[in-house]
CSV table of C-alpha atoms and ligand atoms in Angstrom, one decimal:
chain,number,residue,atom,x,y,z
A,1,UNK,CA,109.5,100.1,148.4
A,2,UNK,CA,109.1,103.6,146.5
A,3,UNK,CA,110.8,104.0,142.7
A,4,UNK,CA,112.7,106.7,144.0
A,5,UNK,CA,114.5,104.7,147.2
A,6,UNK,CA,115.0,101.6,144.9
A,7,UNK,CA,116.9,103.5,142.2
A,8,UNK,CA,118.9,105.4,145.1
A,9,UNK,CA,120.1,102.0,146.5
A,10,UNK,CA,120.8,101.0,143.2
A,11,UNK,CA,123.3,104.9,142.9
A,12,UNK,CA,124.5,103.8,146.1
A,13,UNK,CA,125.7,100.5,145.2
A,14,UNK,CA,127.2,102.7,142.3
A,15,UNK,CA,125.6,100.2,139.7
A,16,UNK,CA,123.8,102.7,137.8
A,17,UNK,CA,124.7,106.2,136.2
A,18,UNK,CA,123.0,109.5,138.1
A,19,UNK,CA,122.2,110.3,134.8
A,20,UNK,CA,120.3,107.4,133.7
A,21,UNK,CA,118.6,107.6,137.5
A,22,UNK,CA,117.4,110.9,137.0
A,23,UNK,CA,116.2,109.9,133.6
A,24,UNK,CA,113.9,107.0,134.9
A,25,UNK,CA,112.3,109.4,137.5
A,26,UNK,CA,111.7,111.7,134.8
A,27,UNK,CA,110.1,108.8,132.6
A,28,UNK,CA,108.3,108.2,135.8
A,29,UNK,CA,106.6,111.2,136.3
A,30,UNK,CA,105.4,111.7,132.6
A,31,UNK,CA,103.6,108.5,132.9
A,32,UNK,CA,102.1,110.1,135.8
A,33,UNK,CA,101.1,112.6,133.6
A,34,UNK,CA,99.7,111.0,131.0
A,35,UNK,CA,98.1,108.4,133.4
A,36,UNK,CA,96.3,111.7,134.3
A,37,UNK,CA,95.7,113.2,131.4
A,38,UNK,CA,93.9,109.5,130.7
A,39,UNK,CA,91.7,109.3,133.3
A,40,UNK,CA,90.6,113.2,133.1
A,41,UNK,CA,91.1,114.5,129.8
A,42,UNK,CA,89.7,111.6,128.4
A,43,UNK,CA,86.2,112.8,129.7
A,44,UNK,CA,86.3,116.0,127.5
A,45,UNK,CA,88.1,115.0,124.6
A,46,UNK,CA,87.9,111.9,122.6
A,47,UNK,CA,91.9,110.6,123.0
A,48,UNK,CA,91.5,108.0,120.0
A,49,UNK,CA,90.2,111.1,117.6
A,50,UNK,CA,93.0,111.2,114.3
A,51,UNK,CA,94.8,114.6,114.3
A,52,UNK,CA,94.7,113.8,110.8
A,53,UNK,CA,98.6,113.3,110.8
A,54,UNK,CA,101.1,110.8,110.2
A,55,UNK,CA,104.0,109.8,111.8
A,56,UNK,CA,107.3,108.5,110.1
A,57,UNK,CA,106.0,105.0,109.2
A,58,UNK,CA,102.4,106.3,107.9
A,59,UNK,CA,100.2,105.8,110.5
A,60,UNK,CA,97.9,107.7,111.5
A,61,UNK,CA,98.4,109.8,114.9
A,62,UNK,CA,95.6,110.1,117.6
A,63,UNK,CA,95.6,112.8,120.1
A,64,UNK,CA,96.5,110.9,123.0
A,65,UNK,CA,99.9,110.2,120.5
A,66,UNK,CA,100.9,113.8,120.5
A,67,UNK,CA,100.3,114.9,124.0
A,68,UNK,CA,101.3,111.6,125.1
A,69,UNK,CA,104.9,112.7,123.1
A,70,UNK,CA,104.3,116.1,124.4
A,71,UNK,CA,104.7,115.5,127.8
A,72,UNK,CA,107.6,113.3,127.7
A,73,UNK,CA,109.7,115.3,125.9
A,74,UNK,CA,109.0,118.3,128.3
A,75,UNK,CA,109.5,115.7,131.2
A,76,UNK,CA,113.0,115.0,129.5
A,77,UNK,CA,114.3,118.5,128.7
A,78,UNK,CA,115.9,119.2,132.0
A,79,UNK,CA,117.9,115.5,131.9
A,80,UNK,CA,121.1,114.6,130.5
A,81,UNK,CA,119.2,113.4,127.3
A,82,UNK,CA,120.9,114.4,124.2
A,83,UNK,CA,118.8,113.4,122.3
A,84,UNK,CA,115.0,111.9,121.7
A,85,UNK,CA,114.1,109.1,119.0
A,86,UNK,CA,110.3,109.1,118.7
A,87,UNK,CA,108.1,107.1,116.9
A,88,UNK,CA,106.1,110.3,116.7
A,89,UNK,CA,109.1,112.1,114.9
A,90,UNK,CA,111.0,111.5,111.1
A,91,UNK,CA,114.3,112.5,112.7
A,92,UNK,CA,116.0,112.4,116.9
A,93,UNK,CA,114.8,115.3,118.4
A,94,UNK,CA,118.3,117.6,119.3
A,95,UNK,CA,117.1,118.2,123.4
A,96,UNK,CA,120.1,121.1,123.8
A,97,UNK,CA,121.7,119.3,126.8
A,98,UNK,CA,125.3,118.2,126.2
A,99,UNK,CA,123.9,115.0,127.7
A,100,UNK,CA,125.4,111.2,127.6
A,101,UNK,CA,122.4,109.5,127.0
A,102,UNK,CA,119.9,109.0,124.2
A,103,UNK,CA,116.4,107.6,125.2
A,104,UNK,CA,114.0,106.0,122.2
A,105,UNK,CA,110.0,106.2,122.9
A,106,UNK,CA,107.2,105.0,121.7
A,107,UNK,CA,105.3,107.6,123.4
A,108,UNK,CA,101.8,105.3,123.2
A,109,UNK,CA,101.8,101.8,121.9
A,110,UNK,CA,98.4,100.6,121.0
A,111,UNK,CA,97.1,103.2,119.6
A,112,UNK,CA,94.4,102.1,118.2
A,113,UNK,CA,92.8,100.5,121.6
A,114,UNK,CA,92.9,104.5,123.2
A,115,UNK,CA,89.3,104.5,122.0
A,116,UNK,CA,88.0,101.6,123.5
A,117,UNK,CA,89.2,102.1,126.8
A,118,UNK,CA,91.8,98.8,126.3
A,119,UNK,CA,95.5,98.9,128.0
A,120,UNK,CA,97.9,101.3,126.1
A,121,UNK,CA,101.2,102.0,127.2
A,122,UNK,CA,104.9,103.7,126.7
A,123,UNK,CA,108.2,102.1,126.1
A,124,UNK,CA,111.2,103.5,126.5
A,125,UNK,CA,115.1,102.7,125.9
A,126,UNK,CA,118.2,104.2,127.0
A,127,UNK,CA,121.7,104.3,125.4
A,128,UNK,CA,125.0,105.9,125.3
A,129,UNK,CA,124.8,108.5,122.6
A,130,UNK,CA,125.4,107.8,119.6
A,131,UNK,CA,127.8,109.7,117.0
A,132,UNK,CA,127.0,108.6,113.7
A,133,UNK,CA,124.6,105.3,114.1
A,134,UNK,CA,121.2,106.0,114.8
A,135,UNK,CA,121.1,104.0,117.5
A,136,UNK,CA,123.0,101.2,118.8
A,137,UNK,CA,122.4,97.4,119.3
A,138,UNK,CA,119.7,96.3,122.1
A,139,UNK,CA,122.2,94.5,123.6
A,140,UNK,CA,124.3,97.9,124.6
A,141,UNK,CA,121.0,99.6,126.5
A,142,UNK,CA,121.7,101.5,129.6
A,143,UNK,CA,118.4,100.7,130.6
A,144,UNK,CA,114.7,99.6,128.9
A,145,UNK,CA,111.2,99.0,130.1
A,146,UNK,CA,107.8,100.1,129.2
A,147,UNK,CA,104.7,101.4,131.5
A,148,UNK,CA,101.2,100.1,130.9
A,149,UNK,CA,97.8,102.4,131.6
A,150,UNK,CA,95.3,100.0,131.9
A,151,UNK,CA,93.0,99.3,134.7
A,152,UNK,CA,96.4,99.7,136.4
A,153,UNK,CA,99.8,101.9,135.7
A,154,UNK,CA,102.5,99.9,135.7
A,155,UNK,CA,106.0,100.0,135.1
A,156,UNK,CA,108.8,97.5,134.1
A,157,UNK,CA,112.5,98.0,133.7
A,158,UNK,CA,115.6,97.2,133.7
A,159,UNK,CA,119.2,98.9,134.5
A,160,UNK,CA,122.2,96.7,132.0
A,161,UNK,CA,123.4,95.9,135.8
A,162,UNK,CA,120.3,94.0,136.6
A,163,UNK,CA,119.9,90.4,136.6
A,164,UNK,CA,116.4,90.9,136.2
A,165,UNK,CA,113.2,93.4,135.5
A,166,UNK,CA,112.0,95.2,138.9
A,167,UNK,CA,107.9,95.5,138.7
A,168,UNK,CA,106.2,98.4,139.9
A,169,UNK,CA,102.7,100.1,140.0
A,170,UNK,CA,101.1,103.3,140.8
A,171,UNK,CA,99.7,104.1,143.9
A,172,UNK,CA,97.3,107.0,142.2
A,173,UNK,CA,96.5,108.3,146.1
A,174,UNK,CA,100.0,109.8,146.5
A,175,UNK,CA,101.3,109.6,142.4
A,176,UNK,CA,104.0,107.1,143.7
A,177,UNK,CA,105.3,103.9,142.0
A,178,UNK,CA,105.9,101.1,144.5
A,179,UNK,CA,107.3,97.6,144.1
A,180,UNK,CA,105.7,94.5,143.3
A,181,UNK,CA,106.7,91.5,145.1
A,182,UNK,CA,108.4,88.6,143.3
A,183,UNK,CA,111.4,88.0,140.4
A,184,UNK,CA,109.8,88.7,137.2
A,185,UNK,CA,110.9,85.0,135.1
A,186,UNK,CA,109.5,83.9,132.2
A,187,UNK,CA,108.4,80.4,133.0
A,188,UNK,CA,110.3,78.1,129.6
A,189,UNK,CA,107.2,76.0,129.1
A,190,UNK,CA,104.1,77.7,128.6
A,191,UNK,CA,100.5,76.9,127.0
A,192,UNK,CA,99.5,80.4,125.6
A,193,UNK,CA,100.7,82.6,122.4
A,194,UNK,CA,99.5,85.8,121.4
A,195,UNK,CA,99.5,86.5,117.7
A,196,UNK,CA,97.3,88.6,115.6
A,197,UNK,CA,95.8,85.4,113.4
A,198,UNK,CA,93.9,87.4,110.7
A,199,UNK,CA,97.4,87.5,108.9
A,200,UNK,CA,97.9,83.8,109.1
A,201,UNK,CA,96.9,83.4,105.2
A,202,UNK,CA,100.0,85.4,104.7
A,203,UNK,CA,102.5,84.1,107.2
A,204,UNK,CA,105.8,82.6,106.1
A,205,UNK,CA,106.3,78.7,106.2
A,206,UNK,CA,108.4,78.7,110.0
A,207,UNK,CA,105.3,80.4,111.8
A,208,UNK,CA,102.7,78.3,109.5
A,209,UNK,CA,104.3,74.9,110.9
A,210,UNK,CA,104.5,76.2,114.5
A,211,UNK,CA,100.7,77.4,114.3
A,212,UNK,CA,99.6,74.3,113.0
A,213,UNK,CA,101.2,72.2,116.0
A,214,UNK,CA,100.1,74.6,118.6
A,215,UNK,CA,96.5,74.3,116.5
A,216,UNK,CA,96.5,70.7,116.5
A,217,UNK,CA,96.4,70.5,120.5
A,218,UNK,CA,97.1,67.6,122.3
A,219,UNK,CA,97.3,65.3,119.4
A,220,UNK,CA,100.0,67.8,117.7
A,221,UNK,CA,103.6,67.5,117.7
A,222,UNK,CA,103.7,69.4,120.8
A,223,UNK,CA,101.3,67.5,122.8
A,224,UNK,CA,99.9,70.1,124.4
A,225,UNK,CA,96.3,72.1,124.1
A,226,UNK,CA,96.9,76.0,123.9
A,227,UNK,CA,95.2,78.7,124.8
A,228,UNK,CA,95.3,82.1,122.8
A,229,UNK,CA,95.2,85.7,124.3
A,230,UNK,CA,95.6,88.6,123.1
A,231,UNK,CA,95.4,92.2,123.4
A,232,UNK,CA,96.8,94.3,120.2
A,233,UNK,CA,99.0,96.6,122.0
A,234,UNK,CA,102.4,95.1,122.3
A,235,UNK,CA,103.0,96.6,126.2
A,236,UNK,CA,99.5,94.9,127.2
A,237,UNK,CA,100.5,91.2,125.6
A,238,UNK,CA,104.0,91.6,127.3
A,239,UNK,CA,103.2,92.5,130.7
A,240,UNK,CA,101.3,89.4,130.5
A,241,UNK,CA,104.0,87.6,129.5
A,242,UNK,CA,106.2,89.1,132.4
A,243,UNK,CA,103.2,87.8,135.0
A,244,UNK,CA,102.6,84.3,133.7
A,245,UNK,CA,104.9,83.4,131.3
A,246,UNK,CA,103.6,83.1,127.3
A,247,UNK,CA,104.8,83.8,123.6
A,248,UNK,CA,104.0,86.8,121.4
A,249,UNK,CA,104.3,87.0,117.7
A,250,UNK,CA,104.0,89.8,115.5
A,251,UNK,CA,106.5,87.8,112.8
A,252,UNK,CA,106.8,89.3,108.9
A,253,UNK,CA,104.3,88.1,106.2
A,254,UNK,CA,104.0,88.4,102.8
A,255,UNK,CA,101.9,91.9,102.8
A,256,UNK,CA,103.2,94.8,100.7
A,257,UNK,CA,105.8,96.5,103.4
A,258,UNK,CA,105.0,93.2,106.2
A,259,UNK,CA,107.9,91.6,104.9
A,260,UNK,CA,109.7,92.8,109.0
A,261,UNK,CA,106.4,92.6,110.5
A,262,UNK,CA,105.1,95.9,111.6
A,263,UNK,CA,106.8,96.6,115.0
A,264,UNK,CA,110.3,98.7,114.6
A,265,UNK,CA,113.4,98.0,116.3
A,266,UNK,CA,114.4,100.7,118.0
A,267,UNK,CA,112.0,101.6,120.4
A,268,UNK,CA,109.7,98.6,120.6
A,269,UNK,CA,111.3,95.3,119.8
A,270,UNK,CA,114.8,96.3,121.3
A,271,UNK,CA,113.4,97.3,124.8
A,272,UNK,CA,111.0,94.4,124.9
A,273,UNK,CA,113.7,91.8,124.3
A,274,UNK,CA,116.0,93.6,127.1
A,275,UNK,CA,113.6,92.4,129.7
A,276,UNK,CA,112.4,89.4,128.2
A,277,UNK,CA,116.2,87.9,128.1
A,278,UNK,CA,117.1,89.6,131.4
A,279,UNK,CA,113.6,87.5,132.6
A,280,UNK,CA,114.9,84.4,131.4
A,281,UNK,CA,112.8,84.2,127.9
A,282,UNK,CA,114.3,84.2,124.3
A,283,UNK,CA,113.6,87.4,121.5
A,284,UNK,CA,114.3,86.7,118.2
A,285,UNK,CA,113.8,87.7,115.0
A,286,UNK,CA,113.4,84.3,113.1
A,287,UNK,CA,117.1,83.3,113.1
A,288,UNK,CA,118.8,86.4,115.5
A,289,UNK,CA,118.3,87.3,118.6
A,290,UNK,CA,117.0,90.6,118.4
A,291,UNK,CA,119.4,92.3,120.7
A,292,UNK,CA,122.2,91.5,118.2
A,293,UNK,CA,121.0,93.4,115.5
A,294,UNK,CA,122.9,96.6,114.8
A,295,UNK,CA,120.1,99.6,113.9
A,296,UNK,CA,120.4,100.8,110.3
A,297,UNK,CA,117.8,103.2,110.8
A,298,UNK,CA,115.5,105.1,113.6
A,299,UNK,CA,112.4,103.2,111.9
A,300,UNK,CA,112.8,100.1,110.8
A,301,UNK,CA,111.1,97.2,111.4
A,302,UNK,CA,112.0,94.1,112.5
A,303,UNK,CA,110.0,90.5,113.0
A,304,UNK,CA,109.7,90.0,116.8
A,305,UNK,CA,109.3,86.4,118.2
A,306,UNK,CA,109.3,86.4,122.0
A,307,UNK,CA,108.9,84.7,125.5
A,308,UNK,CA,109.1,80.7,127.0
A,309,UNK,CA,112.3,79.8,126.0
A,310,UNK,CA,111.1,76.2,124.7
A,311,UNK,CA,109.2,77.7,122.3
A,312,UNK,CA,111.0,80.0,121.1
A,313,UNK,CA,113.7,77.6,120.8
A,314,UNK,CA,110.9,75.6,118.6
A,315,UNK,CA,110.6,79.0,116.3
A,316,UNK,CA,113.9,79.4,115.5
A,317,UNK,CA,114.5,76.1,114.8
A,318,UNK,CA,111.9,75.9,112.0
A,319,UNK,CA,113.2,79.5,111.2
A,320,UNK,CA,116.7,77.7,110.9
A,321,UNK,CA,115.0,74.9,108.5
A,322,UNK,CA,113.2,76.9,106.2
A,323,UNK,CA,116.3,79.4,105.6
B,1,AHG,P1,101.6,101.7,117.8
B,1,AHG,O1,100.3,102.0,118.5
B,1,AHG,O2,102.8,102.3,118.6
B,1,AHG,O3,101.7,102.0,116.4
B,1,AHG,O4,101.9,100.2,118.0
B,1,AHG,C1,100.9,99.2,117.8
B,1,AHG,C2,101.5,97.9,117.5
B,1,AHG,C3,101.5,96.9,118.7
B,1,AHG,O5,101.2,97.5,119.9
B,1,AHG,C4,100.6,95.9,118.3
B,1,AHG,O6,101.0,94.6,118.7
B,1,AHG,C5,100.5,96.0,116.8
B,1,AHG,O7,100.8,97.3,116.5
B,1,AHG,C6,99.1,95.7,116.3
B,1,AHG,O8,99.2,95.7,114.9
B,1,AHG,P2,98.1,94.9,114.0
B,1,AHG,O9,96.8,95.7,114.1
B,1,AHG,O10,98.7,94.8,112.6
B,1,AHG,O11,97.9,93.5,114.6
B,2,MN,MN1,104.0,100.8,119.3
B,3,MN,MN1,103.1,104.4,119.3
């Protein structure tokens, strides 16, 4: 089945908005755009070169950022999108339309696997607009989900109606998304985590003890060997985990400014954990689930501990213990 006929049955059923419809076509078609701009531009221009800009949180932007950014917000103008909180931009972009809905992007997540031709990917969340808050709780989305552009362009979402996250991917011969077969459920017992390990001299005690049961294998606490995997672009490590099940850390550590971890709440964590409790997994934040926590700000970060619901269950626990 076709993206388009799905999210009409969905209208007809009258579970979704045609406002948020309209808006996930539109999302559609920019990643169709930038799936494009991927596999052609890429052979002119180098898309991992710095523009020699930074966005809000001080990193540095590559040009497949900006025109990745670029042609979603032109892909959005004509929708009933009030407004558009980018990773790319200090402040919501004001779109004109005297819309309902605000959709948060991270225009491309992974940025710094662009130049080695590794899976990159947008996120994207929709909510009712906001008057004062910059954005409200995960847990009030209209709708989440993320595309990945990797050897593959794929999408998953979510409409608040669903019961679960609907798989898609691009058929590149007639620029269509179609569905994949099969409910997308995170499995509660898995044997493989995905966390950047370089940091672990700096990791608080919860995530020290965890690691070092996972690490000690079948004789551990867990009883269990593990295997690790992973990628370094949050979309990439979570599309695994909506295939066959997994865990994925990026937790805070004691680094200057790591004290939330790195990834920010608005427009990676919340959307992420949207699909991973609608897929039957558990995102949290040490001791909260990540969906309860009411936005203070457009960046800020936020630990993100997700996936099998055992153990995550294990993770807060210790989280709970240390406190
Ligand atoms: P972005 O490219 O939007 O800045 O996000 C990158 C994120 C995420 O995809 C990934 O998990 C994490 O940054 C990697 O950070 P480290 O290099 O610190 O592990
Ligand atoms: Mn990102
Ligand atoms: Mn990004």
């Amino acid at each position: 089945m076709q993206l388009q006929e799905y999210i009409n049955r969905r209208l007809a059923d009258g579970r979704i908005a045609s406002d948020v419809a309209t808006i996930i076509n539109h999302l559609a078609d920019a990643a169709i755009a930038i799936t494009q701009t991927i596999r052609v531009s890429g052979i002119e221009k180098d898309l991992g070169a710095e523009t020699g800009a930074a966005n809000a949180d001080g990193d540095e932007q590559k040009a497949l950022d900006v025109m990745a950014e670029e042609i979603i917000i032109t892909h959005l103008k004509n929708t009933a999108t009030s407004h558009i909180l980018s990773e790319e931009q200090d402040a919501p972009i004001a779109t004109g339309q005297d819309g309902k809905v605000m959709v948060a992007i991270d225009p491309l997540d992974g940025s710094s696997n662009i130049a080695v031709n590794v899976t990159v990917g947008t996120i994207f969340s929709l909510m009712p607009r906001q008057d004062a808050p910059v954005a409200c709780a995960g847990r009030d989305q209209l709708a989440a989900g993320f595309f990945t552009y990797g050897p593959q362009t794929t999408l998953i979402f979510a409409f608040a109606s669903d019961t679960a996250p609907q798989c898609f991917i691009l058929d590149e011969r007639h620029n269509q998304f179609i569905a994949m077969g099969g409910a997308v459920e995170i499995p509660p017992e898995t044997k493989e985590y995905a966390i950047n390990a370089a940091y672990s001299e700096h990791w608080f005690a919860p995530v020290r003890e965890w690691m070092g049961h996972v690490l000690a294998g079948h004789d551990g606490a867990y009883g269990k060997p593990y295997r690790m995997r992973w990628v370094g672009s949050m979309v990439a490590d979570a599309w695994r985990i909506f295939q066959r099940g997994g865990v994925f850390l990026y937790p805070g550590d004691n680094r200057k400014g790591y004290a939330d971890g790195r990834l920010r709440l608005v427009y990676e964590a919340n959307p992420i954990s949207f699909l991973v409790e609608k897929a039957g997994g558990m995102a949290i934040n040490g001791c909260e689930d990540i969906l309860d926590l009411q936005p203070q700000s457009l960046h800020q970060r936020t630990p993100v501990i997700l996936g099998a619901k055992q153990e995550i269950t294990r993770l807060k626990a210790l989280h709970y213990q240390y406190r």
